[in-house]
Structures are given as C-alpha cells and as structure tokens.
Tab-separated table of C-alpha atoms in Angstrom:
chain	number	residue	atom	x	y	z
A	321	GLY	CA	0.000	0.000	0.000
A	322	GLU	CA	0.818	3.659	-0.197
A	323	ASN	CA	3.227	5.212	2.308
A	324	VAL	CA	3.719	8.981	2.607
A	325	GLU	CA	6.665	10.552	4.406
A	326	GLN	CA	6.615	14.261	5.286
A	327	HIS	CA	9.491	16.529	6.329
A	328	PRO	CA	10.234	18.495	8.372
A	329	SER	CA	8.022	17.756	11.369
A	330	THR	CA	8.440	21.326	12.613
A	331	LEU	CA	9.394	24.472	10.737
A	332	SER	CA	9.904	27.981	12.036
A	333	VAL	CA	10.343	30.931	9.662
A	334	GLN	CA	10.392	34.699	9.934
A	335	GLU	CA	7.348	36.568	8.733
A	336	GLY	CA	7.772	37.460	5.082
A	337	ASP	CA	10.143	34.578	4.352
A	338	SER	CA	9.245	31.452	2.380
A	339	ALA	CA	8.428	28.018	3.767
A	340	VAL	CA	8.837	24.683	1.991
A	341	ILE	CA	7.421	21.338	3.122
A	342	LYS	CA	8.332	18.134	1.307
A	343	CYS	CA	6.616	14.767	0.939
A	344	THR	CA	7.562	11.507	-0.700
A	345	TYR	CA	5.208	8.681	-1.640
A	346	SER	CA	5.771	5.043	-2.485
A	347	ASP	CA	2.953	4.001	-4.851
A	348	SER	CA	3.682	5.049	-8.424
A	349	ALA	CA	-0.043	4.592	-9.223
A	350	SER	CA	-0.994	7.536	-6.986
A	351	ASN	CA	-2.184	10.469	-9.048
A	352	TYR	CA	-3.852	12.927	-6.669
A	353	PHE	CA	-1.912	14.918	-4.076
A	354	PRO	CA	-3.758	17.341	-1.781
A	355	TRP	CA	-2.427	19.555	0.995
A	356	TYR	CA	-4.500	20.266	4.095
A	357	LYS	CA	-4.069	22.987	6.693
A	358	GLN	CA	-5.189	22.423	10.259
A	359	GLU	CA	-5.323	25.290	12.710
A	360	LEU	CA	-5.225	24.545	16.408
A	361	GLY	CA	-8.416	22.839	17.544
A	362	LYS	CA	-9.951	22.993	14.079
A	363	ARG	CA	-10.675	20.517	11.303
A	364	PRO	CA	-8.269	19.962	8.378
A	365	GLN	CA	-9.131	22.023	5.312
A	366	LEU	CA	-7.872	21.677	1.764
A	367	ILE	CA	-5.616	24.514	0.654
A	368	ILE	CA	-4.329	23.229	-2.678
A	369	ASP	CA	-4.130	19.995	-4.641
A	370	ILE	CA	-2.398	18.694	-7.742
A	371	ARG	CA	-2.986	15.797	-10.103
A	372	SER	CA	-0.312	13.755	-11.778
A	373	ASN	CA	-0.760	15.300	-15.212
A	374	VAL	CA	0.461	18.651	-13.870
A	375	GLY	CA	3.939	19.537	-12.598
A	376	GLU	CA	3.115	22.717	-10.715
A	377	LYS	CA	0.074	24.600	-9.486
A	378	LYS	CA	-0.159	28.035	-7.883
A	379	ASP	CA	-2.814	29.829	-5.888
A	380	GLN	CA	-1.713	33.286	-4.754
A	381	ARG	CA	1.068	32.737	-2.166
A	382	ILE	CA	0.793	28.949	-2.227
A	383	ALA	CA	2.257	26.600	-4.794
A	384	VAL	CA	2.697	22.860	-5.081
A	385	THR	CA	5.234	21.061	-7.261
A	386	LEU	CA	5.166	17.401	-8.235
A	387	ASN	CA	7.981	15.190	-9.477
A	388	LYS	CA	6.433	11.864	-10.499
A	389	THR	CA	9.739	10.309	-11.479
A	390	ALA	CA	11.217	10.883	-8.040
A	391	LYS	CA	7.824	10.379	-6.324
A	392	HIS	CA	7.927	13.556	-4.306
A	393	PHE	CA	5.876	16.718	-4.050
A	394	SER	CA	6.343	19.951	-2.144
A	395	LEU	CA	4.322	22.819	-0.736
A	396	HIS	CA	5.739	26.318	-1.093
A	397	ILE	CA	4.379	29.276	0.845
A	398	THR	CA	5.818	32.676	-0.043
A	399	GLU	CA	5.612	35.949	1.890
A	400	THR	CA	4.523	34.098	5.011
A	401	GLN	CA	2.113	35.740	7.428
A	402	PRO	CA	1.217	34.985	11.062
A	403	GLU	CA	-2.066	33.395	9.946
A	404	ASP	CA	-0.061	30.774	8.044
A	405	SER	CA	0.919	29.255	11.405
A	406	ALA	CA	-0.744	25.826	11.512
A	407	VAL	CA	-0.110	22.132	10.948
A	408	TYR	CA	0.109	21.160	7.289
A	409	PHE	CA	-0.557	17.647	5.991
A	410	CYS	CA	0.264	16.222	2.600
A	411	ALA	CA	-1.610	13.206	1.237
A	412	ALA	CA	-1.642	10.860	-1.723
A	413	SER	CA	-4.457	8.939	-3.383
A	414	PRO	CA	-4.472	6.292	-6.112
A	415	GLY	CA	-7.363	8.127	-7.771
A	416	GLY	CA	-9.085	6.729	-10.830
A	417	ARG	CA	-12.105	4.502	-10.987
A	418	VAL	CA	-10.928	1.692	-8.781
A	419	GLN	CA	-12.134	0.442	-5.424
A	420	GLY	CA	-10.656	2.607	-2.750
A	421	ALA	CA	-9.618	5.244	-5.227
A	422	GLN	CA	-10.973	7.925	-2.947
A	423	LYS	CA	-8.732	6.890	-0.082
A	424	LEU	CA	-6.093	9.313	1.116
A	425	VAL	CA	-2.879	8.360	2.885
A	426	PHE	CA	-1.596	11.278	4.930
A	427	GLY	CA	1.880	12.323	5.910
A	428	GLN	CA	2.694	12.836	9.567
A	429	GLY	CA	2.244	16.607	9.441
A	430	THR	CA	4.451	19.704	9.706
A	431	ARG	CA	3.919	22.278	12.411
A	432	LEU	CA	4.695	25.632	10.809
A	433	THR	CA	5.336	28.631	13.033
A	434	ILE	CA	5.636	32.120	11.598
A	435	ASN	CA	7.678	34.412	13.825
A	436	PRO	CA	6.752	38.116	13.708
B	1160	ASP	CA	-18.633	23.193	6.367
B	1161	ALA	CA	-21.902	23.062	8.259
B	1162	GLY	CA	-22.786	20.259	5.849
B	1163	ILE	CA	-20.907	17.642	7.846
B	1164	THR	CA	-21.419	17.309	11.576
B	1165	GLN	CA	-20.179	15.003	14.296
B	1166	SER	CA	-21.583	14.140	17.689
B	1167	PRO	CA	-20.702	14.164	20.439
B	1168	ARG	CA	-17.869	16.696	20.228
B	1169	TYR	CA	-16.347	15.443	23.468
B	1170	LYS	CA	-16.738	12.068	25.147
B	1171	ILE	CA	-15.197	10.449	28.188
B	1172	THR	CA	-15.802	6.731	28.624
B	1173	GLU	CA	-14.405	3.852	30.614
B	1174	THR	CA	-12.355	0.924	29.386
B	1175	GLY	CA	-14.583	-1.880	28.130
B	1176	ARG	CA	-17.597	0.296	27.373
B	1177	GLN	CA	-19.206	0.497	23.966
B	1178	VAL	CA	-19.329	3.956	22.449
B	1179	THR	CA	-20.698	5.216	19.136
B	1180	LEU	CA	-19.547	8.323	17.344
B	1181	MET	CA	-21.984	9.832	14.886
B	1182	CYS	CA	-21.337	11.502	11.548
B	1183	HIS	CA	-23.941	13.186	9.371
B	1184	GLN	CA	-23.550	14.972	6.033
B	1185	THR	CA	-26.117	16.891	4.012
B	1186	TRP	CA	-24.354	16.979	0.634
B	1187	SER	CA	-25.372	13.472	-0.510
B	1188	HIS	CA	-21.692	12.645	-0.979
B	1189	SER	CA	-21.109	9.035	-1.914
B	1190	TYR	CA	-17.905	8.530	0.032
B	1191	MET	CA	-17.491	8.842	3.778
B	1192	PHE	CA	-14.425	8.220	5.918
B	1193	TRP	CA	-13.373	7.866	9.530
B	1194	TYR	CA	-9.897	8.950	10.644
B	1195	ARG	CA	-8.168	9.075	13.965
B	1196	GLN	CA	-5.592	11.739	14.707
B	1197	ASP	CA	-2.790	11.111	17.174
B	1198	LEU	CA	0.303	13.163	17.799
B	1199	GLY	CA	3.125	11.986	15.557
B	1200	HIS	CA	0.875	9.875	13.354
B	1201	GLY	CA	-1.080	12.411	11.382
B	1202	LEU	CA	-4.465	11.223	10.163
B	1203	ARG	CA	-4.946	7.480	9.848
B	1204	LEU	CA	-7.891	5.947	8.029
B	1205	ILE	CA	-10.026	3.585	10.112
B	1206	TYR	CA	-12.876	2.701	7.727
B	1207	TYR	CA	-14.447	4.163	4.648
B	1208	SER	CA	-17.649	3.724	2.702
B	1209	ALA	CA	-18.281	4.127	-1.017
B	1210	ALA	CA	-22.085	4.139	-0.703
B	1211	ALA	CA	-24.885	2.919	1.534
B	1212	ASP	CA	-24.216	-0.659	2.641
B	1213	ILE	CA	-20.676	-0.631	1.174
B	1214	THR	CA	-17.841	-0.324	3.672
B	1215	ASP	CA	-14.183	-1.312	3.723
B	1216	LYS	CA	-11.266	-1.322	6.105
B	1217	GLY	CA	-8.637	1.340	6.191
B	1218	GLU	CA	-5.214	1.391	7.796
B	1219	VAL	CA	-6.219	0.861	11.466
B	1220	PRO	CA	-9.627	-0.921	11.652
B	1221	ASP	CA	-9.075	-3.206	14.650
B	1222	GLY	CA	-11.483	-2.556	17.516
B	1223	TYR	CA	-13.896	-0.515	15.394
B	1224	VAL	CA	-17.161	-1.294	13.611
B	1225	VAL	CA	-19.008	0.835	11.062
B	1226	SER	CA	-22.313	0.738	9.282
B	1227	ARG	CA	-23.961	2.825	6.602
B	1228	SER	CA	-27.653	2.170	6.188
B	1229	LYS	CA	-28.310	5.677	4.842
B	1230	THR	CA	-26.123	7.780	2.559
B	1231	GLU	CA	-26.019	10.698	4.991
B	1232	ASN	CA	-24.971	8.820	8.138
B	1233	PHE	CA	-21.807	6.903	8.949
B	1234	PRO	CA	-21.561	5.916	12.630
B	1235	LEU	CA	-18.358	4.518	14.143
B	1236	THR	CA	-18.638	2.127	17.084
B	1237	LEU	CA	-15.941	1.127	19.520
B	1238	GLU	CA	-17.279	-2.206	20.745
B	1239	SER	CA	-15.082	-2.406	23.853
B	1240	ALA	CA	-13.108	0.792	24.304
B	1241	THR	CA	-9.420	0.643	25.239
B	1242	ARG	CA	-7.080	3.405	26.420
B	1243	SER	CA	-5.188	3.176	23.119
B	1244	GLN	CA	-8.345	4.412	21.402
B	1245	THR	CA	-8.090	7.759	23.151
B	1246	SER	CA	-7.802	10.098	20.196
B	1247	VAL	CA	-9.461	12.780	18.106
B	1248	TYR	CA	-11.771	11.245	15.525
B	1249	PHE	CA	-12.602	12.982	12.278
B	1250	CYS	CA	-15.303	12.051	9.840
B	1251	ALA	CA	-14.997	13.193	6.222
B	1252	SER	CA	-16.956	12.952	2.998
B	1253	SER	CA	-16.266	13.410	-0.695
B	1254	GLU	CA	-17.969	13.170	-4.033
B	1255	SER	CA	-17.554	10.186	-6.281
B	1256	GLN	CA	-15.925	10.187	-9.727
B	1257	GLY	CA	-12.338	9.690	-8.693
B	1258	ALA	CA	-10.193	11.351	-6.079
B	1259	ASN	CA	-11.527	14.644	-4.833
B	1260	GLU	CA	-11.381	16.981	-1.887
B	1261	GLN	CA	-12.441	15.436	1.370
B	1262	TYR	CA	-14.511	17.660	3.631
B	1263	PHE	CA	-13.885	17.077	7.302
B	1264	GLY	CA	-16.259	17.290	10.213
B	1265	PRO	CA	-15.351	19.235	13.376
B	1266	GLY	CA	-13.999	16.163	15.156
B	1267	THR	CA	-14.801	14.226	18.326
B	1268	ARG	CA	-12.307	14.161	21.157
B	1269	LEU	CA	-12.622	10.770	22.862
B	1270	THR	CA	-10.945	9.937	26.151
B	1271	VAL	CA	-10.961	6.356	27.443
B	1272	THR	CA	-10.131	6.111	31.142
C-alpha cells in the first residue's frame, strides 16, 4: 500500500520569508496529491491539490510542485504571514475509478510557526 | 462546512464500554471516511464507505465497527473501548468520480479512562 513521508516535522520561519514542506510517496499509481491545513483545535481544510498530469500549481502565495519520477511533491508558501501558522498535511491517493480510489494516505504533518 | 457534523464533540468513557460516534452529512456525498488523529501519526484511516451498505477497512480498523444504512450517516462504534483508542476522531466525505477533496467534520475528542 501507499506510504507517505513528510518533512520536516516542525518548521519555524520569519514573517515574510518562504516556507517549503516536502513529501515523498511510495505508490507510483498515486495520481492525486492534496495539501491540508489544520489550525489549532480545528478541522483539516484543503488549501491546494495537484494531479499527476500537472507539474506545478499556484494559488496566490501557495504553490505545489510534483515530481512523479522521483515520487515527491512539495508545498511552497511565499511571503509568510502569522495566519499561516498551523499544521500542514500532505496526502496521496491512487485516484481513478478503482475500489478505494478515494482513499487518502496522509503524511505525519508539519507544524509551521511564523515568527513576527 | 456546516454540511458535515459530528456528535458528540467530546466524550469520556471507561475501558470496556461500547461507544458510538456519529457523523452526518447533508451533501449526498457518496464517500465517507473515519480517521483518527494522534500526535506523531497524522491522520490514519479507520474505515471508509463508497455508498450505503458498502464499507471497507482502512489502515487501522481493529477494535472498530461501522455501518452505513443511509447515505447521509456513517456511525463509528468502539465495541469495547481501550485506552489506546483515546484520540481525536474525524469524519470526512467526498464526491464520487475519482479522487476529490475530502470535507472534514469538526472532530470528536474521545478519552478512554
């Protein structure tokens, strides 16, 4: 089955700097890679996702890159702000029209702290 | 987000007791999921369901039972609670047609004493 590794487990950056979180996955059949943000005491919420037919996707200050050959994908946050402080989770899914295609396997999470 | 709810939000129970966590969604999503969240482990899938009366095991199903008689409800039962099942439990739902965003409920914090 799929295994997702996420690094680093904690990350502290100065406000205005960039933050990068990296994930690797094991199943080459996976083709959907979402990122979730979880604020303290709240539910996880999707912030960006990418499918395997795309190498990069941007949404304002957030971008995700995918390298299918190396089986890794990364989250990039530019011009960080205090409200970016949260736990971020990457995930991978086999996708497609197969049983269990909707399943997500999550990484262990990265606690991001933005220092003012 | 109000479309998926969980109850209770907090629960304290004793070892050996049966406890049921409820999940309800109003979007008519086909897929529903149960995760547990523990420090250092992220979110781990317990069970999921592709439709009413169709359920399957996830990564950590032992000690849990699910059912799905109606599309909108997906209860999770701990038949005989153990301290290792102390955790935060999240329910989620998503549309069909391949992998899509999962929408999470607010979570249930369960403590087994």
